[in-house]
Amino acid sequence: MSNAKKEMPAGAALSPFDAADYLHSPEDVTAFLEAVLEDYDGDSRVIVKALGVAARALGMQKIAKETGLNREGLYQALSGKGNPSFDTVLKVMNAVGVEFRPKPIIRSSRPASSRRIRKAKASRKQIRTRRTPAKAKKRSQSSSTKARRSR
C-alpha cells in the first residue's frame, strides 16, 4: 500500500447544496416544507426562504404567472430578507402545489385527562367549602352552645 496522497480530480470540487435541485413535484415540495416547519417552527424568515426554494425549483417564471406577481418581486419577497404579505405566501403555496392547513397545537406534556382531573378536584374543593344556609345555622347554634358551656 502506498502512503501517497491521492489528489482530487479537477472537476470534483464540492458545490454548495441547493435543495431546489431535488424538488421536482408537489409531493417533494410538501415533504420539504413539512421538514422545514418541523425543524424551524416559528422562524418565519426560514419558512419564507424555503417557500422561495420550492418556487425556484418549480420555475420562478411559472410561479410568477400563476400568482400574478412579477418574478423579481417574488425573488426578493421569498429571499428570506423580504417580508411578503400573507396573501403572497398563500398564492405561492397554491402555485407550488401545497395548501395551508391548520393543525392543533399540543401545549403541555400532560394528557387532557389529567387536566380534567385537576379541574374536578378544584371544583370539589369549592363545593366542600360552600355552606348551605341550613348547615350554617346548625354550626352557629353549636358554636353558641359551646360558648355557653365554657362560661
PDB file of C-alpha atoms in Angstrom, residues 27 29 33 36 42 45 50-51 60 68 77 88 100 124 131-133 151:
ATOM      1  CA  GLU A  27     -45.101  15.811  -3.128  1.00  0.00           C
ATOM      2  CA  VAL A  29     -42.220  20.274  -2.099  1.00  0.00           C
ATOM      3  CA  LEU A  33     -41.817  22.305   3.609  1.00  0.00           C
ATOM      4  CA  VAL A  36     -38.628  22.940   7.415  1.00  0.00           C
ATOM      5  CA  GLY A  42     -41.853  29.732  14.325  1.00  0.00           C
ATOM      6  CA  ARG A  45     -37.808  34.019   7.579  1.00  0.00           C
ATOM      7  CA  ALA A  50     -37.920  27.535   1.982  1.00  0.00           C
ATOM      8  CA  LEU A  51     -41.040  28.541   0.068  1.00  0.00           C
ATOM      9  CA  MET A  60     -39.990  31.137 -10.753  1.00  0.00           C
ATOM     10  CA  GLY A  68     -49.976  37.265 -10.956  1.00  0.00           C
ATOM     11  CA  ALA A  77     -40.011  38.637  -1.202  1.00  0.00           C
ATOM     12  CA  THR A  88     -48.412  36.475  -1.369  1.00  0.00           C
ATOM     13  CA  PHE A 100     -52.241  25.971   4.164  1.00  0.00           C
ATOM     14  CA  ARG A 124     -64.927  19.560  44.613  1.00  0.00           C
ATOM     15  CA  ARG A 131     -72.116  26.103  53.170  1.00  0.00           C
ATOM     16  CA  THR A 132     -75.783  25.745  52.695  1.00  0.00           C
ATOM     17  CA  PRO A 133     -77.954  28.012  54.881  1.00  0.00           C
ATOM     18  CA  ARG A 151     -68.914  30.178  80.786  1.00  0.00           C
TER      19      ARG A 151
END
